[in-house]
Every structure is written in structure tokens, then in C-alpha cells.
Coordinates of C-alpha atoms and ligand atoms in Angstrom, one line a residue:
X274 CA -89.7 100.1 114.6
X275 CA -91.8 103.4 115.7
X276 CA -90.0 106.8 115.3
X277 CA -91.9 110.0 115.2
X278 CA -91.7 111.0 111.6
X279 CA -89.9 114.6 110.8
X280 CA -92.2 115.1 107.9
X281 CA -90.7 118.8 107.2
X282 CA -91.5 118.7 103.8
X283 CA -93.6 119.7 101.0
X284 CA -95.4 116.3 100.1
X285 CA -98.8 116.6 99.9
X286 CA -101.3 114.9 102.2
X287 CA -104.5 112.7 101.3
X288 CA -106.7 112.7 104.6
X289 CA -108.9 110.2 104.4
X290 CA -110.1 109.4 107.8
X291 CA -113.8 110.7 107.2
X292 CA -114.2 107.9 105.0
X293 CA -111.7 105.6 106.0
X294 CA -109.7 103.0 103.4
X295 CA -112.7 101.7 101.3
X296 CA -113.1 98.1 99.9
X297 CA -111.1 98.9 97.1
X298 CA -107.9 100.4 98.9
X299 CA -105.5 100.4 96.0
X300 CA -107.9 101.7 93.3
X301 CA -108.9 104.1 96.5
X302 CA -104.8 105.4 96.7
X303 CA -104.9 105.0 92.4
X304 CA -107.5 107.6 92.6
X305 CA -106.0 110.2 95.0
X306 CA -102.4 109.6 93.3
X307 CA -103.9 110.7 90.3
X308 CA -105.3 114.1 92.2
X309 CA -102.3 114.4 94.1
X310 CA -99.3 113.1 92.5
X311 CA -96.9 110.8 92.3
X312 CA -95.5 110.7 96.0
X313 CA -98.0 111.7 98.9
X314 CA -99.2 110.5 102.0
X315 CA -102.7 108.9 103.0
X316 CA -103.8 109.7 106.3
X317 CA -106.2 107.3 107.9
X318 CA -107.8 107.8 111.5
X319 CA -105.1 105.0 112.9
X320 CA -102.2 105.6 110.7
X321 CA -100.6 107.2 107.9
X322 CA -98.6 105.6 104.9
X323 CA -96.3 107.4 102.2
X324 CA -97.1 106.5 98.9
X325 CA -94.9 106.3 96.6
X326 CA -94.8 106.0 92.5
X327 CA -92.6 108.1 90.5
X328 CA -90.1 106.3 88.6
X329 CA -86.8 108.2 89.8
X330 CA -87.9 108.1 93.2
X331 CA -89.1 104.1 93.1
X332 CA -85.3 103.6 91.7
X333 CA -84.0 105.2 95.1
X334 CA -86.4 103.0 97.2
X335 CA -84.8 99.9 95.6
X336 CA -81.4 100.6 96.4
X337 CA -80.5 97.7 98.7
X338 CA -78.1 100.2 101.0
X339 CA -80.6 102.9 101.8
X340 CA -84.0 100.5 102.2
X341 CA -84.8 97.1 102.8
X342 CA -88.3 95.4 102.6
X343 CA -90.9 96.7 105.2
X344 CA -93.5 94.3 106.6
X345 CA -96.3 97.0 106.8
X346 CA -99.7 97.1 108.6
X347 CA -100.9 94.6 105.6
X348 CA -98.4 92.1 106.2
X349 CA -97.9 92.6 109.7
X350 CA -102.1 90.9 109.6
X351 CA -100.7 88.3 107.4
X352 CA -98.1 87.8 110.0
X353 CA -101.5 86.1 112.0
X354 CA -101.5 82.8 109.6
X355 CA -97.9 83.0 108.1
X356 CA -96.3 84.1 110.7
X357 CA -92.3 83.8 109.6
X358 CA -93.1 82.7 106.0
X359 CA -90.7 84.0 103.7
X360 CA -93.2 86.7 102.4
X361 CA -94.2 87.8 106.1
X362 CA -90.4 87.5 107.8
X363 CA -88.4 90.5 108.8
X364 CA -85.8 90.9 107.2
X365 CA -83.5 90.5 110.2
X366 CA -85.5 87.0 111.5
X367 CA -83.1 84.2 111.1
X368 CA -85.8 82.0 109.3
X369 CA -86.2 84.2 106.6
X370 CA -82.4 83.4 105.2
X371 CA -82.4 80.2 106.0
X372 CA -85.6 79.3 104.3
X373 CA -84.2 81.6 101.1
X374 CA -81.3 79.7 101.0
X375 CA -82.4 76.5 101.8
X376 CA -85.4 76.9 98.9
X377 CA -83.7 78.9 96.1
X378 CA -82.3 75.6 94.6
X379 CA -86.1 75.0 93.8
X380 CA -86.2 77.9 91.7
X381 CA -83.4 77.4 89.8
X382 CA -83.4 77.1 85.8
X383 CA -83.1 73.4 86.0
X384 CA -86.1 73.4 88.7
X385 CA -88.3 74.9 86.2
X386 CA -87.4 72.3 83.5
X387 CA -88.5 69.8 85.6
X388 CA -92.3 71.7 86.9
X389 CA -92.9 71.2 83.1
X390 CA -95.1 68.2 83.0
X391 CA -96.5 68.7 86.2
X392 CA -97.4 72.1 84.8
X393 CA -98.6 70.5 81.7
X394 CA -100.9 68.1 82.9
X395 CA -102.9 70.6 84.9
X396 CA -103.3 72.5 82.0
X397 CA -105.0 69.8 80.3
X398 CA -107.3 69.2 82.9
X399 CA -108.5 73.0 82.6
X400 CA -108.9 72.4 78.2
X401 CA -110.4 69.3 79.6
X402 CA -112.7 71.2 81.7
X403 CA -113.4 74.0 78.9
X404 CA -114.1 71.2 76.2
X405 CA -117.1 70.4 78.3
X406 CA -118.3 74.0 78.5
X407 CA -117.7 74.7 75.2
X408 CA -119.5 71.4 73.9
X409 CA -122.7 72.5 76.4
X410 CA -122.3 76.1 75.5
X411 CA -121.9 77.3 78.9
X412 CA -119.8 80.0 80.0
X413 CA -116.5 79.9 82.1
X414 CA -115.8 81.5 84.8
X415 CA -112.7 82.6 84.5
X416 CA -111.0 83.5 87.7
X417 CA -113.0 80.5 89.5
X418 CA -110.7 78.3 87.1
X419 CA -107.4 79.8 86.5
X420 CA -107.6 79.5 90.6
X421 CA -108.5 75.8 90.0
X422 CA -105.4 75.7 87.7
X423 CA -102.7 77.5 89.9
X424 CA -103.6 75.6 93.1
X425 CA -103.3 72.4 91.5
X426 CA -100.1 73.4 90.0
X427 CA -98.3 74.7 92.9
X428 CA -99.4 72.0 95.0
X429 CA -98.2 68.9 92.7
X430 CA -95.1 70.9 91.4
X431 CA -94.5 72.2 95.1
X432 CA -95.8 69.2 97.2
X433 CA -96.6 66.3 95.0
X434 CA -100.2 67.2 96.6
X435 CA -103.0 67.0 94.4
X436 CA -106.0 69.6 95.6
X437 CA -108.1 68.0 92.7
X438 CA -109.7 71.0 92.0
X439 CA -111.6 69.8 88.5
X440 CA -113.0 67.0 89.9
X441 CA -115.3 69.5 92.4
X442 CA -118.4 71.9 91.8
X443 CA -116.8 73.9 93.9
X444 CA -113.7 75.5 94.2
X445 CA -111.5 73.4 97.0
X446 CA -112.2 75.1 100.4
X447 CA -108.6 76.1 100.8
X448 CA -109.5 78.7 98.6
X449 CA -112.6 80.4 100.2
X450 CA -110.6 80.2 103.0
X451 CA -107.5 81.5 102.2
X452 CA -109.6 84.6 100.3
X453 CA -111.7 85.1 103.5
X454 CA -108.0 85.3 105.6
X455 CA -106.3 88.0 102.9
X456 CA -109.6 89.9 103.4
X457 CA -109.7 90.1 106.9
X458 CA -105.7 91.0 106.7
X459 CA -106.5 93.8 104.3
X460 CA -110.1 95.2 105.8
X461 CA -108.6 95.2 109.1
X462 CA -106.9 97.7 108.4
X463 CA -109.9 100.3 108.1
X464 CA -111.8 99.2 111.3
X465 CA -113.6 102.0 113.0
X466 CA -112.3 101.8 116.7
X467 CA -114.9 101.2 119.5
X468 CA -116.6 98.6 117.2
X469 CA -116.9 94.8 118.0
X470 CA -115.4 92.9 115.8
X471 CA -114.9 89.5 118.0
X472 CA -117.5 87.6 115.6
X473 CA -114.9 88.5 112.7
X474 CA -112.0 87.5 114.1
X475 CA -113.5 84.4 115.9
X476 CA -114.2 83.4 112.3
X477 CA -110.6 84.2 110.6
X478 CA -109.2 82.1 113.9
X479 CA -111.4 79.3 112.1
X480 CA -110.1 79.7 109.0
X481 CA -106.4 80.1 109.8
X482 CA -107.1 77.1 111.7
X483 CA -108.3 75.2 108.7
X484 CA -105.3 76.4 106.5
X485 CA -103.0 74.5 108.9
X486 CA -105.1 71.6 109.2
X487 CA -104.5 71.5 104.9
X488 CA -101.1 72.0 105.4
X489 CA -100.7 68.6 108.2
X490 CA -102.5 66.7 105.1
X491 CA -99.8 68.1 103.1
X492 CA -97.2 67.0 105.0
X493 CA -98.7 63.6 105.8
X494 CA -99.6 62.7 102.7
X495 CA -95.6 62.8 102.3
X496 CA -94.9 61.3 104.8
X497 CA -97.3 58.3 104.1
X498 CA -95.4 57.5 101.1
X499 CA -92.1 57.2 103.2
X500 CA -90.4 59.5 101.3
X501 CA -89.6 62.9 102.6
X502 CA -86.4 63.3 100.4
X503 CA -86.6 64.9 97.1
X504 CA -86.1 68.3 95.1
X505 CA -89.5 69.8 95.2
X506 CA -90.3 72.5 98.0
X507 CA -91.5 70.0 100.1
X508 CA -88.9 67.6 99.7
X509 CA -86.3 70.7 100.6
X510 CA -88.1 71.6 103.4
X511 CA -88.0 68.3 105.4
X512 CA -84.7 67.0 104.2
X513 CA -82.1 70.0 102.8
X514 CA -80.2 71.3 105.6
X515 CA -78.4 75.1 106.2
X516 CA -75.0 75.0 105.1
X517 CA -74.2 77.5 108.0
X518 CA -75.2 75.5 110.8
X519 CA -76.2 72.1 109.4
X520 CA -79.5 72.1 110.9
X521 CA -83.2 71.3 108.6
X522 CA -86.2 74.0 108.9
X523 CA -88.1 73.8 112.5
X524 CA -91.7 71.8 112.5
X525 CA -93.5 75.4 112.6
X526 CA -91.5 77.1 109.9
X527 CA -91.9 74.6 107.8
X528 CA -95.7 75.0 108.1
X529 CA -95.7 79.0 107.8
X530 CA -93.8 78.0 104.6
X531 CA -95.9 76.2 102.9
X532 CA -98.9 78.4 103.5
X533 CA -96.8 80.9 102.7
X534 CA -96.5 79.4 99.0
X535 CA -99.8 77.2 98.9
X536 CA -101.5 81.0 99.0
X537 CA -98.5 82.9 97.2
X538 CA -97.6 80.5 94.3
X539 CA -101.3 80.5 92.8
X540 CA -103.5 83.2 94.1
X541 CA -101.2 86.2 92.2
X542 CA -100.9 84.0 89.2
X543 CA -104.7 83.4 88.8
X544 CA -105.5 86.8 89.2
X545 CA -102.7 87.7 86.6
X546 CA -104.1 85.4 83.5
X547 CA -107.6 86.1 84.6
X548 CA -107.1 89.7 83.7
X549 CA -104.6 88.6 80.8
X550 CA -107.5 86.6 79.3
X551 CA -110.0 89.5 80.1
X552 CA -107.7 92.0 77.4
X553 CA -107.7 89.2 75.1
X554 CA -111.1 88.6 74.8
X555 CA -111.6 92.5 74.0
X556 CA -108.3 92.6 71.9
X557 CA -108.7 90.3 68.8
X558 CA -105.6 91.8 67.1
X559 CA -103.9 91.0 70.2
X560 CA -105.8 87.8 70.5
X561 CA -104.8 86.9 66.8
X562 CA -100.9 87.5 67.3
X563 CA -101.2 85.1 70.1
X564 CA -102.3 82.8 67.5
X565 CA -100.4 82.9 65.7
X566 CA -97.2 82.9 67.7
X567 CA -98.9 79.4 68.9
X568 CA -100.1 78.4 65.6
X569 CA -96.3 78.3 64.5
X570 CA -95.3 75.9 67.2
X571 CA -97.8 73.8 67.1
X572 CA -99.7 74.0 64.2
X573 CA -103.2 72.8 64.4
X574 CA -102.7 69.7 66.7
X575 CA -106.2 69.6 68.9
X576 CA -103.3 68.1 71.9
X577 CA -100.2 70.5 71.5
X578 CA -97.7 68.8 73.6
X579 CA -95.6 72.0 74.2
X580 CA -92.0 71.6 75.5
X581 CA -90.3 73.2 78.3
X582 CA -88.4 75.0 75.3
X583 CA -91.4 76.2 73.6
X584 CA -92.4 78.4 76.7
X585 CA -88.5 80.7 75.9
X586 CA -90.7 80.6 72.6
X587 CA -93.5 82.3 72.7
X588 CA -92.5 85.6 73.4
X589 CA -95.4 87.9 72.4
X590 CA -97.7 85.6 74.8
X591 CA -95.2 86.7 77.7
X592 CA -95.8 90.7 76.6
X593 CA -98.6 90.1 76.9
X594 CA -98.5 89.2 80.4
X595 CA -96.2 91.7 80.9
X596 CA -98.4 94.6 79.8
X597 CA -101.3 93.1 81.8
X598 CA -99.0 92.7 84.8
X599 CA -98.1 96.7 84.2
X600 CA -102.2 97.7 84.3
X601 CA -102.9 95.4 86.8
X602 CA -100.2 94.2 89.1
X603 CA -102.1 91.1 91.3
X604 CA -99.8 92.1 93.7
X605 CA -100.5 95.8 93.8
X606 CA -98.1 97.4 96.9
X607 CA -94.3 96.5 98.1
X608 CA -93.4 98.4 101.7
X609 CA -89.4 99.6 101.8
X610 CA -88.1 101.1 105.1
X611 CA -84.9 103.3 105.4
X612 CA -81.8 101.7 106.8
X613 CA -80.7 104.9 108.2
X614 CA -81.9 108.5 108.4
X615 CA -81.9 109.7 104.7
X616 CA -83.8 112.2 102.1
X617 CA -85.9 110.2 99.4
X618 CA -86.1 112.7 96.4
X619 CA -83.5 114.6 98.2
X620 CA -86.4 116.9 99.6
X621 CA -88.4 114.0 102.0
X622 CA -86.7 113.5 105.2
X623 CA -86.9 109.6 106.7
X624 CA -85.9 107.9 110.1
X625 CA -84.3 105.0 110.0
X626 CA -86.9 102.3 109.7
X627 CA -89.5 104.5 108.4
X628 CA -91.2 103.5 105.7
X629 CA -92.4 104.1 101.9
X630 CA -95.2 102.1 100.2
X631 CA -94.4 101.8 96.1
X632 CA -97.9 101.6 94.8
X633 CA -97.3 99.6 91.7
X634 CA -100.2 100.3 88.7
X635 CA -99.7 104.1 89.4
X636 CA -95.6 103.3 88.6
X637 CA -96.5 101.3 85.8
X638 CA -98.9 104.4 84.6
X639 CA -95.9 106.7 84.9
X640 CA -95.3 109.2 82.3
X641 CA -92.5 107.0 80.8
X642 CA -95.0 105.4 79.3
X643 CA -96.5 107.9 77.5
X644 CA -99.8 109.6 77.0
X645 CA -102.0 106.4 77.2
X646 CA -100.9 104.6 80.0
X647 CA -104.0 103.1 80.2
X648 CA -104.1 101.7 76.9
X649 CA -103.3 98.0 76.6
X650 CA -100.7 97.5 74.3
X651 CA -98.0 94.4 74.5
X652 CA -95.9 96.2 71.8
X653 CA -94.6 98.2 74.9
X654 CA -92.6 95.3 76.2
X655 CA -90.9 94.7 72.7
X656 CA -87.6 94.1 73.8
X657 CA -85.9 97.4 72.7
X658 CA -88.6 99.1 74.2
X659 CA -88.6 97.8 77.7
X660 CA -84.6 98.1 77.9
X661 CA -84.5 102.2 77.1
X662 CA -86.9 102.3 80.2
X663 CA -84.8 100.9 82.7
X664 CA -84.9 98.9 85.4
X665 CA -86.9 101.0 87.7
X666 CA -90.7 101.6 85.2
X667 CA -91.6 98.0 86.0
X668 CA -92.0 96.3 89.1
X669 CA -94.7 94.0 89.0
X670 CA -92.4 90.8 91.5
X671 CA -90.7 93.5 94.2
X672 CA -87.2 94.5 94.1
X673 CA -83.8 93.4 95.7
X674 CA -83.6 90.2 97.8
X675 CA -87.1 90.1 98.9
X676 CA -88.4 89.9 95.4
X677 CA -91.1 87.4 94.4
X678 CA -88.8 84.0 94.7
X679 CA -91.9 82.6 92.3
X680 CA -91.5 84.9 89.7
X681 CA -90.0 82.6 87.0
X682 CA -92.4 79.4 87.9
X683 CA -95.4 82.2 87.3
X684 CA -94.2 83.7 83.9
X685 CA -93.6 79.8 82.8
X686 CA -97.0 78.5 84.1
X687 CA -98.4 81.5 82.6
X688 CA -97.3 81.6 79.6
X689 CA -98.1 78.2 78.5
X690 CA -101.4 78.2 79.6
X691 CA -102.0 81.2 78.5
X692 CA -100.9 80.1 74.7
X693 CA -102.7 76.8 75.0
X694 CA -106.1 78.6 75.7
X695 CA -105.4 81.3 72.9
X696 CA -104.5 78.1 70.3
X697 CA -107.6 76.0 71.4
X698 CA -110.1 78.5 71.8
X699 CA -111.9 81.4 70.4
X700 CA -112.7 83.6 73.4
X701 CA -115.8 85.3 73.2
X702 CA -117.2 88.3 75.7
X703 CA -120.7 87.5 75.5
X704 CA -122.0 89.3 78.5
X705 CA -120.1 92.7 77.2
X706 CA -118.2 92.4 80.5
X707 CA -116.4 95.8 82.2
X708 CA -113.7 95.6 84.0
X709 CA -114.8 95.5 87.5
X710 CA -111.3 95.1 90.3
X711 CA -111.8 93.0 93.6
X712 CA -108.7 93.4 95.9
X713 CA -108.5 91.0 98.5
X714 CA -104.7 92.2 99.1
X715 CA -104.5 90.6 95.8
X716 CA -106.4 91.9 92.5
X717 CA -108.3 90.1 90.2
X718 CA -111.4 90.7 87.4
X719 CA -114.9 90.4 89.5
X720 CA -117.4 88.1 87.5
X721 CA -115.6 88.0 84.4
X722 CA -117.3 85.0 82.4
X723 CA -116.2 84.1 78.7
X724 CA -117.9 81.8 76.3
X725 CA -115.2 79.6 74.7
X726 CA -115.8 77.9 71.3
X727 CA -113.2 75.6 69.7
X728 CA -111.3 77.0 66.8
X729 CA -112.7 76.2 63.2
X730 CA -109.9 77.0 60.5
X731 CA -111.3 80.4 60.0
X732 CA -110.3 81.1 63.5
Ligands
LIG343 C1 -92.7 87.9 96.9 C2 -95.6 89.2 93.3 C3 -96.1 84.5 92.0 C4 -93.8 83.2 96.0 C5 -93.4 88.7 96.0 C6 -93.4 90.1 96.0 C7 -94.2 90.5 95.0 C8 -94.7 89.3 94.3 C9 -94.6 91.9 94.5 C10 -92.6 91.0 96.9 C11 -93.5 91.5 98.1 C12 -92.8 92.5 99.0 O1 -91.7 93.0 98.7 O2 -93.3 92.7 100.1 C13 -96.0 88.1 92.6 C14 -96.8 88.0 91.4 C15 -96.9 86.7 91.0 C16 -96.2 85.9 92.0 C17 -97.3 89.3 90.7 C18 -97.6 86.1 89.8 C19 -97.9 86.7 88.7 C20 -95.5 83.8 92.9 C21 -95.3 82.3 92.9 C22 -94.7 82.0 94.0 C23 -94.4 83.2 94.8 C24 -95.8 81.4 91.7 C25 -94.3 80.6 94.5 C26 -94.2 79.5 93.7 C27 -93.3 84.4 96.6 C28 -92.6 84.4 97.9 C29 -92.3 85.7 98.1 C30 -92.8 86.5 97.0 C31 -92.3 83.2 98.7 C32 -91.5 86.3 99.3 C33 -90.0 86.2 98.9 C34 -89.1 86.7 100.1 O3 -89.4 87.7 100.7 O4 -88.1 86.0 100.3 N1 -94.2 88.2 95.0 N2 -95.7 86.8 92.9 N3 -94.9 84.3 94.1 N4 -93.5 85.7 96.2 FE1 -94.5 86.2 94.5

């Protein structure tokens, strides 16, 4: 929807169209956020976005009768290779509730109960995998595997597919060519006009092209096994149909879904214990209380066999996701448009269908949190704690009904790896690695390598 914005207000303005959006466009709008506060707009040479991260005014934004999702200029590129996805749909697209509804039943509790072993068994191919560089004293590189892990996960647990991703030198090409998509989405967005870019898009057209031809293996595969019933997301896809109007998904929804979750269920995940492990391996207090917590359940088995109860368990591991998700949120931005003509902050006017971007790690570096927001500290997310904040301080998944459907499969995948890595392995930062950010939409730790040792009982 395009409405001239009124823009009568007194919010101040970021221009940035000398330089443009940079590489880095969320640590970019971190930056001028923390020179011009927590609400102010970025103007670019082609458009201009508010940005938005004060506490009080994030809780308006998530009120479901003033503002809805907004599919902004990043997603609207995404749109190119997901197309009606659930993460890319409008919110007023038919496919968008039908695929909710038709796939929440895969996200229930007792969905989750039953990802356990498939979640469990690709965990023990990545000790598996670690055992061998621990034994040859090599390094790990850490976001090259947790990626290895996630898309294996999500594409047994989600499509009894199995991307195999230990048993290769190289990360499955899915991945490089997913990454090189989300890139071209993202530095799109800061093209200088006039230039050719036809080589560039040519190439993304290739890739988008190979993401589908993934997804037909996907749903042959299924189909070769003469079984396209059955619970998973797959299953639901080809089989469950709408209770509104009886009828199943459509061929090409169904295959803008399962991108849609092939590159949402593991990429924001990955990212999210890759920078978890990174604060571990400079935290050993932190590191130790993991431990322990572990230590407690399992004791010191060398092959844990950790329940789907365990993971309700092991709740200093999941504050410790929780603080990393505050710092660094792999899925940094969520758009919300007004419904109607209103006043954010009752001082910014907005048009109906204008819109606000919440630009998550400046909301979780609000002043709520005190006067080191940038220190990591799980004890923040002690329960007690976290509840006096409210609802509103922590956003990492989205808000309302467009919030991340995968939330609860993350925090559970997560977690248990997470505590089985901690429990097995000493972590240790031998290249005295600083933090560097790569955003490719989503965020993640750039080069971070650890050397892992196995645990001696002094551990
Ligand atoms: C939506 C973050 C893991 C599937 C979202 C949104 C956020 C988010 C912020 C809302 C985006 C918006 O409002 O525009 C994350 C993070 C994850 C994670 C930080 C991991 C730590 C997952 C997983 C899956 C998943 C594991 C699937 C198994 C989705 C889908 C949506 C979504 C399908 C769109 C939902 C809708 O609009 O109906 N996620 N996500 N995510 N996420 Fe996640």
C-alpha cells in the first residue's frame, strides 16, 4: 500500500543516502540508533524506513488491532523465491491462513515429542563429527556445522529428507545457495540506480531455480515411498485438508512452503547456537553452570541418551539461549503496518498501511535492562526476572499471529544440542576470536573456529 507519509513530527532523521545501507545494515541502523535514539527514521536514496526500539512504543506496535505484520522491501525480495510462504504472505493472501492452519498441528506440544529422536540422532552425528576433530586436534567450524545440524534436522523432522550433511566436505549446496538468495534479497536493497546489475540477478534466477529443483527431490522422494500421508510438515502439506473449504494446499504453495521452512527452520537456529557457543567459549562460569545443569542429568555417560523430558530440564542451558538470542537476535528486524490512521507514541502520525520496522538487538539493549546491556549474562532470564519486564523487552520470534510458527522446535533443538556439546566437550577459543557479525538478512559469528577436547574429570 503506498500513502504519502504526514511525517509532522519531531522524530529524528538518519540520512544515509551518501553512503547508502552498508553490508552490515542492522549493525549500520544499531549504530545510528545509538546516536539518535530509540525511534528515528533512516533515509536511503530510494526509500525511507521508521525504526523503531523503545520498549513502550514496541508494546503499541504489537497490538494486533492497531498493526499487523508488514512484508517490507526485505521480504517483499524474498517474495522472488518464496513467494506466498508463510513468512513472505500478506497478511490478507488466502494461503497464508490456510497454510497456518493447516500446519499448526505440526507444532503442537505433542509434535515436538515426537521430533525428539529425529532431533537426537542428528545430534549425534555432529559429536560424531567433533569426536573426529577433537581426536585429530583440528578445529571446528562452528557455524559451518550447527548449519550442517539444523538442515539435517528440519529436513528429516520436517520431510523425512535426509540432506546428509556429515557425510560431505562441503556443506550441502542448498546452503550456499540459499545464503547467496538472502544476500541478494538483503543487498538489493542498497543498489545504486543507473548500475547494471543483470549478471547478479541472472545468477540469483539460478539459484532460486536450484532451491526448487531441491524442493521436487523433496517431494519425490515422498512420493517414491508411496506414502504421502503422515503428521510431519510434509505429510500435512500433501494430505491434511482446510476445514473451511475441504480443499489440500495447491502444487505451488506447497513448494513456496517448504522453502519457506527448509531456509527458515535451520538458518536462524544455526546462527543462534553459533553465537550461543561463541559466549560459552569466552564464559567458563557460564560454561561450567551448563555443566553442571547437564552433569546432573546425565552424569558422565560418554552417550547421554537425553529424553524429550530432559530438554523442560535444563533450564539454565535455555537462558542461555535466551540472553544470546537478546544480544544477537538471528533474526534481527520484524516490519508492523498500521491498520488504520493512528499516532504511535501518541506524537508520530501513521497512514493506514504505513509502516514501522522494530529493530530487535537495540529493543533487547533497552534501558530495562540496565546499564550493561551489552554484557552477557543468562541470570537476566531467571524466571522472576524476565516476568517484572513484561512482555514487550523481548522479542527475539515476532509478535501476534505472524510470530515465528518454529519457535518451540528451535528452543528444543537448541537446547539439547546445546547441553550435549557443553557435557561432552571442553570448548576452547584458541584463535582469541572477536566477535565479527555477518548479516545475510540473518546474523551469525564470521569465522568463529573452536578447538573442542573431550572432558577429563577435572573438566
Ligand atoms: C517467523 C525468528 C526458527 C519458521 C519468524 C519471525 C521471526 C522468527 C522474528 C517473524 C517475522 C516477521 O514478523 O516478519 C526465528 C528465530 C528462530 C526461528 C530467531 C531460531 C532461533 C524457526 C524454525 C522454523 C521457523 C525452526 C520452522 C521449523 C518460521 C515461519 C515463520 C517464522 C514459517 C512465518 C510465520 C507466519 O508468518 O505465519 N521467525 N525463527 N522459524 N518462522 Fe521463525
Amino acid at each position: 500500500m503506498t500513502q504519502t507519509p504526514l511525517h509532522h513530527d519531531d522524530v529524528p532523521v538518519a540520512d544515509v543516502s551518501g553512503t547508502g545501507l552498508t553490508a552490515t545494515p542492522t549493525q549500520q541502523a544499531m549504530e545510528l540508533a545509538r546516536r539518535h535514539g530509540p525511534v528515528f527514521r533512516r533515509r536511503t536514496r530510494e526509500f525511507q524506513s521508521l525504526l523503531v526500539s523503545d520498549v513502550d512504543l514496541v508494546a503499541e506496535l504489537s497490538d494486533e488491532q492497531r498493526f499487523a505484520k508488514a512484508v517490507g522491501p526485505a521480504l517483499e525480495n524474498v517474495r522472488e523465491f518464496a513467494a506466498d510462504g508463510l513468512f513472505t504472505a500478506y497478511n490478507d493472501e488466502f494461503n497464508w491462513a490456510k497454510a497456518h492452519d493447516i500446519l499448526m498441528p505440526a507444532f503442537a506440544l505433542g509434535s515436538m515429542r515426537t521430533y525428539h529422536p529425529v532431533m537426537l540422532r542428528v545430534a549425534r552425528r555432529l559429536l560424531d563429527s567433533w569426536d573426529r576433530a577433537a581426536a585429530a586436534s583440528a578445529p571446528v567450524d562452528v557455524p559451518d556445522d550447527m548449519t550442517r545440524m539444523t538442515l539435517d534436522t528440519i529436513g528429516l523432522a520436517g520431510f523425512g529428507f535426509d540432506f546428509g550433511s556429515f557425510g560431505r566436505a562441503e556443506p550441502h549446496p542448498f546452503v550456499g545457495a540459499m545464503v547467496r538468495c538472502l544476500d541478494w534479497s538483503m543487498t538489493r536493497l542498497s543498489r545504486v540506480p543507473g548500475t547494471d546489475h543483470s549478471e547478479r540477478d541472472e545468477a540469483f534466477r539460478a539459484d532460486a531455480r536450484y532451491l526448487a529443483s531441491v524442493v521436487d527431490e523433496v517431494i519425490n522422494t515422498r512420493a517414491a515411498e508411496g506414502d504421502t500421508s503422515g503428521e510431519d510438515l510434509l505429510g500435512l502439506m500433501l494430505g491434511a485438508r482446510h476445514p473451511a473449504d475441504g480443499t489440500t494446499l495447491d502444487a505451488a504453495n506447497i513448494r513456496n512452503q517448504i522453502i519457506t521452512f527448509l531456509i527458515a527452520g535451520h538458518e536462524t537456529t544455526s546462527g543462534t547456537l553459533s553465537f550461543a557457543l561463541h559466549y560459552l567459549a569466552k564464559n567458563p562460569t557460564v560454561l561450567r553452570l551448563v555443566q553442571r545443569e547437564a552433569d546432573e542429568l546425565w552424569g558422565d555417560s560418554p552417550d547421554p541418551e537425553p529424553s524429550f523430558e530432559d530438554i523442560g530440564r535444563l533450564t539454565y542451558t535455555r537462558q542461555v539461549l535466551n540472553e544470546t538470542l537478546r544480544l544477537w537476535p538471528s533474526a534481527p528486524a520484524f516490519g508492523r503496518q498500521a491498520r488504520h490512521d493512528t499516532v504511535l507514541g501518541g506524537r508520530i502520525p501513521m497512514r493506514a498501511g504505513e509502516a514501522a520496522a522494530v529493530l530487535i538487538p537495540m529493543l533487547h539493549r533497552s534501558p530495562v535492562r540496565g546499564d550493561n546491556p551489552e554484557l552477557f549474562d543468562p541470570a537476566r532470564f531467571a524466571p522472576e526476572a524476565e516476568a517484572a519486564r513484561g512482555p514487550h523487552a523481548f522479542k527475539p520470534f515476532g509478535t501476534g499471529e505472524r510470530a515465528c510458527i518454529g519457535r518451540q522446535f528451535a528452543l528444543d533443538e537448541a537446547t539439547m544440542v546445546l547441553a550435549m556439546l557443553a557435557h561432552r566437550y571442553r570448548l576452547v577459543d584458541h584463535a582469541g576470536y572477536r566477535l565479527k557479525v555477518k548479516e545475510t538478512l540473518t546474523l551469525k559469528p564470521e569465522g568463529l573456529t573452536l578447538a573442542v577436547r573431550a572432558r577429563t574429570a577435572a573438566d
